[in-house]
């Protein structure tokens, strides 16, 4: 994992609860201790990064330890901001009656599946571009998934789609024909940014994706799906972390039986992800909380 933290950007992906935030925090901590300027970006609504560091991590970026800054972004807040921004952009374009309908459409779009992850990724994109010169390393405790990755794969789709929508809208509203469309302009800017960030994310020396899983069926399936989407998009996975492996010192009938079951999944992981570097991290005897247990994870992650 040490080699991976020499990149500029790290993403931790995987099913809910497998240990993404824990691993991201451990890697960020050890990189900062090696003298790097690190920004750890948390996306967890449960504020687990604040719990781990036992200090509040807020939407204001701030140094939490020497060389290590933290920032929490909230997907639902980002969606709200995004919606308000779009509404603001169209507010002086239409008559009040039309505007009311348009606003209702925008509100509806914001409830669609994927809207939150798109708004979240929009904010992550901003950070990747704006912060890459201030920090040596930016660590995200989550990774873009299906919907977002596909958008990244073809940013031009965004504009094609919006152009079609705009045409339809203009056909319905001839009085607005002469007005330049700020929504379209904003989306075009967004397309440019997506193209920049895509280049950054695909550059192997700049960005690494780490897939976190545990030796259980569903998390393995999730990791396999992510891997497939990532490779479709042309992004390589740097490492797979197999977290919460039963520790060797756990003995007794119960553990023996669990271990036999676990071995089946460990073998499956070795088989299905044979081409990826894999790292096993044992289950510790308590949750990861405070610097001491985090250091323990850093060590196990060899970072
Ligand atoms: N190796 C480990 N040993 C013991 N506890 C662990 C280990 N790894 C993670 N945990 C604990 O498991 C819980 C989930 O971990 P974490 O919050 O890092 O997962 P996550 O993938 O970020 O979850 P979410 O998808 O909800 O954001 C936490 O309570 C954490 O302390
Ligand atoms: Mg998390």
mmCIF file of C-alpha atoms and ligand atoms in Angstrom:
data_model
loop_
_atom_site.group_PDB
_atom_site.id
_atom_site.type_symbol
_atom_site.label_atom_id
_atom_site.label_comp_id
_atom_site.label_asym_id
_atom_site.label_seq_id
_atom_site.Cartn_x
_atom_site.Cartn_y
_atom_site.Cartn_z
ATOM 1 C CA UNK A 1 0.000 0.000 0.000
ATOM 2 C CA UNK A 2 2.994 2.283 0.592
ATOM 3 C CA UNK A 3 3.606 2.609 -3.139
ATOM 4 C CA UNK A 4 -0.007 3.600 -3.738
ATOM 5 C CA UNK A 5 0.145 6.499 -1.313
ATOM 6 C CA UNK A 6 2.758 8.092 -3.555
ATOM 7 C CA UNK A 7 -0.030 8.889 -5.996
ATOM 8 C CA UNK A 8 -1.921 12.207 -5.919
ATOM 9 C CA UNK A 9 -5.386 10.774 -5.412
ATOM 10 C CA UNK A 10 -6.676 7.644 -3.706
ATOM 11 C CA UNK A 11 -10.215 6.269 -3.742
ATOM 12 C CA UNK A 12 -11.521 3.542 -1.460
ATOM 13 C CA UNK A 13 -14.434 1.576 -2.885
ATOM 14 C CA UNK A 14 -16.457 -1.358 -1.621
ATOM 15 C CA UNK A 15 -19.740 -2.435 -0.096
ATOM 16 C CA UNK A 16 -21.215 -0.654 2.905
ATOM 17 C CA UNK A 17 -19.449 -1.311 6.180
ATOM 18 C CA UNK A 18 -16.442 -3.257 4.854
ATOM 19 C CA UNK A 19 -13.873 -0.757 6.177
ATOM 20 C CA UNK A 20 -13.396 1.898 3.477
ATOM 21 C CA UNK A 21 -13.320 4.803 5.915
ATOM 22 C CA UNK A 22 -11.019 2.945 8.296
ATOM 23 C CA UNK A 23 -8.516 2.093 5.549
ATOM 24 C CA UNK A 24 -8.686 5.588 4.038
ATOM 25 C CA UNK A 25 -7.978 7.147 7.433
ATOM 26 C CA UNK A 26 -5.102 4.741 8.120
ATOM 27 C CA UNK A 27 -3.439 5.447 4.789
ATOM 28 C CA UNK A 28 -3.941 9.224 5.151
ATOM 29 C CA UNK A 29 -2.460 9.168 8.653
ATOM 30 C CA UNK A 30 0.664 7.267 7.713
ATOM 31 C CA UNK A 31 1.267 9.344 4.580
ATOM 32 C CA UNK A 32 1.035 12.537 6.668
ATOM 33 C CA UNK A 33 3.482 11.068 9.166
ATOM 34 C CA UNK A 34 5.916 10.507 6.336
ATOM 35 C CA UNK A 35 5.811 14.233 5.658
ATOM 36 C CA UNK A 36 3.187 14.441 2.936
ATOM 37 C CA UNK A 37 0.539 17.137 2.962
ATOM 38 C CA UNK A 38 -2.645 15.091 2.988
ATOM 39 C CA UNK A 39 -6.332 15.900 2.667
ATOM 40 C CA UNK A 40 -8.714 13.204 3.850
ATOM 41 C CA UNK A 41 -12.183 13.668 2.401
ATOM 42 C CA UNK A 42 -14.945 11.901 4.226
ATOM 43 C CA UNK A 43 -18.355 11.268 2.716
ATOM 44 C CA UNK A 44 -19.855 9.270 5.526
ATOM 45 C CA UNK A 45 -23.121 10.733 6.861
ATOM 46 C CA UNK A 46 -22.463 8.825 10.094
ATOM 47 C CA UNK A 47 -19.328 10.974 10.687
ATOM 48 C CA UNK A 48 -17.143 7.926 11.197
ATOM 49 C CA UNK A 49 -13.956 9.824 10.353
ATOM 50 C CA UNK A 50 -14.663 12.203 13.229
ATOM 51 C CA UNK A 51 -15.102 9.149 15.467
ATOM 52 C CA UNK A 52 -11.833 7.604 14.375
ATOM 53 C CA UNK A 53 -9.818 10.797 14.968
ATOM 54 C CA UNK A 54 -11.900 11.757 17.984
ATOM 55 C CA UNK A 55 -12.211 15.291 16.661
ATOM 56 C CA UNK A 56 -14.960 16.874 14.581
ATOM 57 C CA UNK A 57 -14.394 16.817 10.831
ATOM 58 C CA UNK A 58 -16.671 19.327 9.219
ATOM 59 C CA UNK A 59 -17.551 20.851 5.884
ATOM 60 C CA UNK A 60 -14.800 23.374 6.625
ATOM 61 C CA UNK A 61 -11.449 21.960 5.579
ATOM 62 C CA UNK A 62 -9.080 22.088 8.552
ATOM 63 C CA UNK A 63 -5.884 20.540 9.868
ATOM 64 C CA UNK A 64 -6.674 17.725 12.307
ATOM 65 C CA UNK A 65 -3.097 16.525 12.836
ATOM 66 C CA UNK A 66 0.210 17.903 11.576
ATOM 67 C CA UNK A 67 0.141 17.572 7.797
ATOM 68 C CA UNK A 68 -3.287 15.979 7.786
ATOM 69 C CA UNK A 69 -6.389 17.985 6.937
ATOM 70 C CA UNK A 70 -9.915 16.674 7.028
ATOM 71 C CA UNK A 71 -13.087 17.637 5.247
ATOM 72 C CA UNK A 72 -16.514 16.097 5.331
ATOM 73 C CA UNK A 73 -18.858 16.369 2.390
ATOM 74 C CA UNK A 74 -22.499 15.584 2.696
ATOM 75 C CA UNK A 75 -24.172 14.110 -0.385
ATOM 76 C CA UNK A 76 -27.671 15.322 0.405
ATOM 77 C CA UNK A 77 -26.394 18.831 1.108
ATOM 78 C CA UNK A 78 -24.457 18.783 -2.163
ATOM 79 C CA UNK A 79 -27.583 17.686 -4.019
ATOM 80 C CA UNK A 80 -29.487 20.580 -2.434
ATOM 81 C CA UNK A 81 -26.785 23.059 -3.445
ATOM 82 C CA UNK A 82 -26.666 21.678 -6.923
ATOM 83 C CA UNK A 83 -30.437 21.977 -7.294
ATOM 84 C CA UNK A 84 -30.435 25.528 -5.947
ATOM 85 C CA UNK A 85 -27.648 26.470 -8.331
ATOM 86 C CA UNK A 86 -29.554 25.165 -11.336
ATOM 87 C CA UNK A 87 -32.739 26.866 -10.164
ATOM 88 C CA UNK A 88 -30.859 30.136 -9.751
ATOM 89 C CA UNK A 89 -29.468 29.817 -13.241
ATOM 90 C CA UNK A 90 -32.890 29.604 -14.832
ATOM 91 C CA UNK A 91 -34.712 31.979 -12.510
ATOM 92 C CA UNK A 92 -34.665 34.987 -14.822
ATOM 93 C CA UNK A 93 -35.268 33.045 -17.996
ATOM 94 C CA UNK A 94 -38.908 32.178 -17.750
ATOM 95 C CA UNK A 95 -42.220 33.624 -16.771
ATOM 96 C CA UNK A 96 -43.218 32.857 -13.161
ATOM 97 C CA UNK A 97 -45.745 30.234 -14.277
ATOM 98 C CA UNK A 98 -43.228 28.388 -16.455
ATOM 99 C CA UNK A 99 -40.587 28.724 -13.795
ATOM 100 C CA UNK A 100 -42.800 26.996 -11.284
ATOM 101 C CA UNK A 101 -43.110 24.018 -13.620
ATOM 102 C CA UNK A 102 -39.386 24.019 -14.382
ATOM 103 C CA UNK A 103 -38.557 24.099 -10.662
ATOM 104 C CA UNK A 104 -40.854 21.155 -10.076
ATOM 105 C CA UNK A 105 -39.025 19.230 -12.817
ATOM 106 C CA UNK A 106 -35.659 20.031 -11.264
ATOM 107 C CA UNK A 107 -36.846 18.955 -7.834
ATOM 108 C CA UNK A 108 -38.081 15.721 -9.357
ATOM 109 C CA UNK A 109 -34.779 15.117 -11.120
ATOM 110 C CA UNK A 110 -32.992 15.567 -7.791
ATOM 111 C CA UNK A 111 -34.912 12.603 -6.338
ATOM 112 C CA UNK A 112 -33.912 10.263 -9.188
ATOM 113 C CA UNK A 113 -31.611 7.366 -8.392
ATOM 114 C CA UNK A 114 -28.041 8.448 -8.836
ATOM 115 C CA UNK A 115 -28.691 12.177 -8.346
ATOM 116 C CA UNK A 116 -26.916 12.210 -4.992
ATOM 117 C CA UNK A 117 -23.914 10.332 -6.253
ATOM 118 C CA UNK A 118 -23.639 12.697 -9.197
ATOM 119 C CA UNK A 119 -23.787 15.770 -6.942
ATOM 120 C CA UNK A 120 -21.240 14.147 -4.626
ATOM 121 C CA UNK A 121 -18.915 13.384 -7.478
ATOM 122 C CA UNK A 122 -19.299 16.935 -8.718
ATOM 123 C CA UNK A 123 -17.926 18.140 -5.401
ATOM 124 C CA UNK A 124 -15.160 15.514 -5.462
ATOM 125 C CA UNK A 125 -14.231 16.695 -8.940
ATOM 126 C CA UNK A 126 -13.951 20.239 -7.660
ATOM 127 C CA UNK A 127 -11.615 19.088 -4.880
ATOM 128 C CA UNK A 128 -9.457 16.991 -7.184
ATOM 129 C CA UNK A 129 -8.933 19.922 -9.487
ATOM 130 C CA UNK A 130 -8.697 22.774 -6.976
ATOM 131 C CA UNK A 131 -6.690 21.041 -4.267
ATOM 132 C CA UNK A 132 -4.154 19.070 -6.220
ATOM 133 C CA UNK A 133 -1.468 21.731 -5.872
ATOM 134 C CA UNK A 134 -2.063 22.420 -2.181
ATOM 135 C CA UNK A 135 -1.816 18.767 -1.134
ATOM 136 C CA UNK A 136 0.537 15.967 -2.078
ATOM 137 C CA UNK A 137 -2.239 13.443 -1.603
ATOM 138 C CA UNK A 138 -6.037 13.628 -1.517
ATOM 139 C CA UNK A 139 -7.729 10.541 -0.056
ATOM 140 C CA UNK A 140 -11.441 9.913 -0.628
ATOM 141 C CA UNK A 141 -13.078 7.404 1.694
ATOM 142 C CA UNK A 142 -15.441 6.420 -1.079
ATOM 143 C CA UNK A 143 -15.158 5.815 -4.791
ATOM 144 C CA UNK A 144 -17.486 6.724 -7.614
ATOM 145 C CA UNK A 145 -19.655 3.778 -8.627
ATOM 146 C CA UNK A 146 -21.707 2.628 -11.638
ATOM 147 C CA UNK A 147 -23.788 5.603 -12.659
ATOM 148 C CA UNK A 148 -21.082 8.180 -11.955
ATOM 149 C CA UNK A 149 -18.324 6.165 -13.591
ATOM 150 C CA UNK A 150 -20.349 5.893 -16.762
ATOM 151 C CA UNK A 151 -20.856 9.615 -16.804
ATOM 152 C CA UNK A 152 -17.113 9.950 -16.439
ATOM 153 C CA UNK A 153 -16.594 7.510 -19.261
ATOM 154 C CA UNK A 154 -18.518 9.696 -21.665
ATOM 155 C CA UNK A 155 -18.851 13.295 -20.482
ATOM 156 C CA UNK A 156 -20.096 14.209 -23.936
ATOM 157 C CA UNK A 157 -23.284 12.248 -23.166
ATOM 158 C CA UNK A 158 -24.140 14.918 -20.654
ATOM 159 C CA UNK A 159 -24.178 17.638 -23.234
ATOM 160 C CA UNK A 160 -25.929 15.579 -25.888
ATOM 161 C CA UNK A 161 -28.656 14.866 -23.402
ATOM 162 C CA UNK A 162 -28.981 18.461 -22.290
ATOM 163 C CA UNK A 163 -28.955 19.783 -25.828
ATOM 164 C CA UNK A 164 -31.851 17.493 -26.663
ATOM 165 C CA UNK A 165 -33.726 18.652 -23.573
ATOM 166 C CA UNK A 166 -33.038 22.286 -24.358
ATOM 167 C CA UNK A 167 -34.326 21.882 -27.880
ATOM 168 C CA UNK A 168 -37.488 20.321 -26.587
ATOM 169 C CA UNK A 169 -37.886 23.107 -24.075
ATOM 170 C CA UNK A 170 -37.360 25.813 -26.653
ATOM 171 C CA UNK A 171 -39.865 24.230 -28.984
ATOM 172 C CA UNK A 172 -42.417 24.509 -26.229
ATOM 173 C CA UNK A 173 -41.441 28.054 -25.344
ATOM 174 C CA UNK A 174 -40.863 30.057 -28.516
ATOM 175 C CA UNK A 175 -40.678 33.321 -26.578
ATOM 176 C CA UNK A 176 -37.447 32.155 -25.005
ATOM 177 C CA UNK A 177 -35.716 31.405 -28.290
ATOM 178 C CA UNK A 178 -33.371 34.377 -28.211
ATOM 179 C CA UNK A 179 -32.205 33.871 -24.667
ATOM 180 C CA UNK A 180 -28.791 32.230 -24.242
ATOM 181 C CA UNK A 181 -29.169 29.215 -22.044
ATOM 182 C CA UNK A 182 -27.109 29.474 -18.838
ATOM 183 C CA UNK A 183 -28.061 25.936 -17.875
ATOM 184 C CA UNK A 184 -26.526 24.622 -21.044
ATOM 185 C CA UNK A 185 -23.489 26.859 -20.575
ATOM 186 C CA UNK A 186 -23.038 25.565 -17.017
ATOM 187 C CA UNK A 187 -23.318 22.000 -18.208
ATOM 188 C CA UNK A 188 -20.753 22.622 -20.889
ATOM 189 C CA UNK A 189 -18.373 23.932 -18.254
ATOM 190 C CA UNK A 190 -19.094 20.838 -16.250
ATOM 191 C CA UNK A 191 -18.310 18.674 -19.254
ATOM 192 C CA UNK A 192 -14.897 20.353 -19.579
ATOM 193 C CA UNK A 193 -14.211 19.734 -15.917
ATOM 194 C CA UNK A 194 -15.280 16.113 -16.228
ATOM 195 C CA UNK A 195 -12.848 15.693 -19.081
ATOM 196 C CA UNK A 196 -10.019 17.135 -16.975
ATOM 197 C CA UNK A 197 -10.810 14.959 -14.022
ATOM 198 C CA UNK A 198 -11.164 11.907 -16.192
ATOM 199 C CA UNK A 199 -7.662 12.451 -17.523
ATOM 200 C CA UNK A 200 -6.394 12.758 -13.943
ATOM 201 C CA UNK A 201 -8.218 9.638 -12.771
ATOM 202 C CA UNK A 202 -7.024 7.533 -15.667
ATOM 203 C CA UNK A 203 -3.404 8.540 -15.250
ATOM 204 C CA UNK A 204 -1.984 5.550 -13.470
ATOM 205 C CA UNK A 205 0.794 7.466 -11.776
ATOM 206 C CA UNK A 206 -1.676 10.037 -10.428
ATOM 207 C CA UNK A 207 -4.640 8.084 -9.138
ATOM 208 C CA UNK A 208 -5.224 4.721 -7.516
ATOM 209 C CA UNK A 209 -8.411 2.866 -6.684
ATOM 210 C CA UNK A 210 -8.384 0.529 -3.728
ATOM 211 C CA UNK A 211 -11.173 -2.006 -3.453
ATOM 212 C CA UNK A 212 -12.026 -3.031 0.076
ATOM 213 C CA UNK A 213 -13.909 -6.239 0.752
ATOM 214 C CA UNK A 214 -14.450 -8.783 3.505
ATOM 215 C CA UNK A 215 -14.500 -12.558 3.086
ATOM 216 C CA UNK A 216 -18.270 -12.773 2.609
ATOM 217 C CA UNK A 217 -20.449 -13.362 -0.406
ATOM 218 C CA UNK A 218 -22.104 -9.999 -1.069
ATOM 219 C CA UNK A 219 -19.044 -7.805 -0.493
ATOM 220 C CA UNK A 220 -17.095 -10.040 -2.904
ATOM 221 C CA UNK A 221 -19.810 -9.651 -5.538
ATOM 222 C CA UNK A 222 -19.795 -5.902 -5.027
ATOM 223 C CA UNK A 223 -16.014 -5.751 -5.442
ATOM 224 C CA UNK A 224 -16.250 -7.833 -8.610
ATOM 225 C CA UNK A 225 -18.916 -5.510 -10.026
ATOM 226 C CA UNK A 226 -16.858 -2.406 -9.218
ATOM 227 C CA UNK A 227 -13.812 -3.961 -10.805
ATOM 228 C CA UNK A 228 -15.781 -4.718 -13.943
ATOM 229 C CA UNK A 229 -17.189 -1.193 -14.252
ATOM 230 C CA UNK A 230 -13.809 0.349 -13.537
ATOM 231 C CA UNK A 231 -12.123 -1.704 -16.203
ATOM 232 C CA UNK A 232 -14.890 -0.877 -18.688
ATOM 233 C CA UNK A 233 -14.191 2.780 -18.021
ATOM 234 C CA UNK A 234 -10.459 2.146 -18.348
ATOM 235 C CA UNK A 235 -9.458 2.703 -14.714
ATOM 236 C CA UNK A 236 -7.160 0.217 -13.039
ATOM 237 C CA UNK A 237 -7.487 -1.035 -9.491
ATOM 238 C CA UNK A 238 -4.263 -0.690 -7.505
ATOM 239 C CA UNK A 239 -4.988 -3.105 -4.693
ATOM 240 C CA UNK A 240 -7.696 -5.169 -3.068
ATOM 241 C CA UNK A 241 -7.866 -5.127 0.717
ATOM 242 C CA UNK A 242 -9.463 -8.175 2.302
ATOM 243 C CA UNK A 243 -10.484 -6.806 5.649
ATOM 244 C CA UNK A 244 -11.744 -8.422 8.827
ATOM 245 C CA UNK A 245 -10.115 -11.794 8.275
ATOM 246 C CA UNK A 246 -10.486 -13.959 11.402
ATOM 247 C CA UNK A 247 -7.316 -13.643 13.455
ATOM 248 C CA UNK A 248 -5.198 -16.752 13.880
ATOM 249 C CA UNK A 249 -5.396 -16.624 17.646
ATOM 250 C CA UNK A 250 -9.175 -17.065 17.646
ATOM 251 C CA UNK A 251 -9.764 -20.695 18.546
ATOM 252 C CA UNK A 252 -12.590 -22.980 19.626
ATOM 253 C CA UNK A 253 -15.326 -24.850 17.723
ATOM 254 C CA UNK A 254 -17.186 -21.727 16.763
ATOM 255 C CA UNK A 255 -14.122 -20.081 15.243
ATOM 256 C CA UNK A 256 -12.974 -23.281 13.566
ATOM 257 C CA UNK A 257 -16.292 -23.532 11.831
ATOM 258 C CA UNK A 258 -16.258 -19.833 10.886
ATOM 259 C CA UNK A 259 -12.717 -20.182 9.617
ATOM 260 C CA UNK A 260 -13.636 -23.075 7.317
ATOM 261 C CA UNK A 261 -16.422 -20.966 5.853
ATOM 262 C CA UNK A 262 -14.116 -17.989 5.562
ATOM 263 C CA UNK A 263 -11.465 -20.038 3.782
ATOM 264 C CA UNK A 264 -13.955 -20.757 1.003
ATOM 265 C CA UNK A 265 -14.380 -17.012 0.452
ATOM 266 C CA UNK A 266 -10.665 -16.278 0.779
ATOM 267 C CA UNK A 267 -9.973 -18.882 -1.900
ATOM 268 C CA UNK A 268 -12.693 -17.376 -4.042
ATOM 269 C CA UNK A 269 -11.127 -13.914 -3.667
ATOM 270 C CA UNK A 270 -7.702 -15.284 -4.610
ATOM 271 C CA UNK A 271 -9.211 -16.905 -7.665
ATOM 272 C CA UNK A 272 -11.421 -14.065 -8.874
ATOM 273 C CA UNK A 273 -8.928 -11.281 -8.215
ATOM 274 C CA UNK A 274 -5.813 -13.266 -9.037
ATOM 275 C CA UNK A 275 -4.407 -10.499 -11.232
ATOM 276 C CA UNK A 276 -4.602 -7.843 -8.468
ATOM 277 C CA UNK A 277 -2.281 -7.252 -5.526
ATOM 278 C CA UNK A 278 -4.194 -8.463 -2.459
ATOM 279 C CA UNK A 279 -3.679 -7.626 1.174
ATOM 280 C CA UNK A 280 -5.364 -9.331 4.126
ATOM 281 C CA UNK A 281 -6.147 -7.371 7.272
ATOM 282 C CA UNK A 282 -7.276 -9.296 10.341
ATOM 283 C CA UNK A 283 -10.295 -8.407 12.385
ATOM 284 C CA UNK A 284 -9.120 -6.564 15.476
ATOM 285 C CA UNK A 285 -10.686 -7.194 18.849
ATOM 286 C CA UNK A 286 -12.537 -3.885 18.866
ATOM 287 C CA UNK A 287 -13.735 -1.144 16.512
ATOM 288 C CA UNK A 288 -11.158 1.245 15.112
ATOM 289 C CA UNK A 289 -11.285 4.286 17.275
ATOM 290 C CA UNK A 290 -8.495 6.668 18.175
ATOM 291 C CA UNK A 291 -4.965 6.925 16.857
ATOM 292 C CA UNK A 292 -3.634 3.805 18.482
ATOM 293 C CA UNK A 293 -5.947 1.366 16.750
ATOM 294 C CA UNK A 294 -5.646 3.357 13.536
ATOM 295 C CA UNK A 295 -1.853 3.019 13.656
ATOM 296 C CA UNK A 296 -2.383 -0.681 14.042
ATOM 297 C CA UNK A 297 -4.408 -0.729 10.793
ATOM 298 C CA UNK A 298 -1.755 1.413 9.044
ATOM 299 C CA UNK A 299 0.821 -1.176 9.968
ATOM 300 C CA UNK A 300 -1.339 -4.052 8.773
ATOM 301 C CA UNK A 301 -1.902 -2.181 5.515
ATOM 302 C CA UNK A 302 1.882 -1.837 5.207
ATOM 303 C CA UNK A 303 1.625 1.862 4.576
HETATM 304 N N1 LIG B 1 -9.967 -4.768 10.721
HETATM 305 C C1 LIG B 1 -10.941 -4.349 11.523
HETATM 306 N N2 LIG B 1 -11.060 -4.838 12.786
HETATM 307 C C2 LIG B 1 -12.054 -4.443 13.599
HETATM 308 N N3 LIG B 1 -12.986 -3.543 13.266
HETATM 309 C C3 LIG B 1 -12.939 -3.014 12.035
HETATM 310 C C4 LIG B 1 -11.922 -3.378 11.101
HETATM 311 N N4 LIG B 1 -12.125 -2.683 9.956
HETATM 312 C C5 LIG B 1 -13.212 -1.920 10.164
HETATM 313 N N5 LIG B 1 -13.708 -2.112 11.409
HETATM 314 C C6 LIG B 1 -14.905 -1.510 12.009
HETATM 315 O O1 LIG B 1 -15.999 -1.803 11.153
HETATM 316 C C7 LIG B 1 -16.911 -0.724 11.095
HETATM 317 C C8 LIG B 1 -17.112 -0.293 9.644
HETATM 318 O O2 LIG B 1 -15.900 0.235 9.147
HETATM 319 P P1 LIG B 1 -15.885 1.539 8.214
HETATM 320 O O3 LIG B 1 -16.725 2.614 8.797
HETATM 321 O O4 LIG B 1 -14.471 1.831 7.928
HETATM 322 O O5 LIG B 1 -16.591 0.936 6.925
HETATM 323 P P2 LIG B 1 -17.086 1.719 5.616
HETATM 324 O O6 LIG B 1 -16.855 0.780 4.486
HETATM 325 O O7 LIG B 1 -16.477 3.052 5.537
HETATM 326 O O8 LIG B 1 -18.649 1.830 5.919
HETATM 327 P P3 LIG B 1 -19.726 2.749 5.163
HETATM 328 O O9 LIG B 1 -19.991 2.038 3.869
HETATM 329 O O10 LIG B 1 -20.883 2.709 6.086
HETATM 330 O O11 LIG B 1 -19.127 4.103 4.978
HETATM 331 C C9 LIG B 1 -16.332 0.373 11.969
HETATM 332 O O12 LIG B 1 -16.931 0.287 13.231
HETATM 333 C C10 LIG B 1 -14.854 0.009 12.063
HETATM 334 O O13 LIG B 1 -14.269 0.455 13.275
HETATM 335 MG MG1 LIG B 2 -17.363 4.950 5.382
#
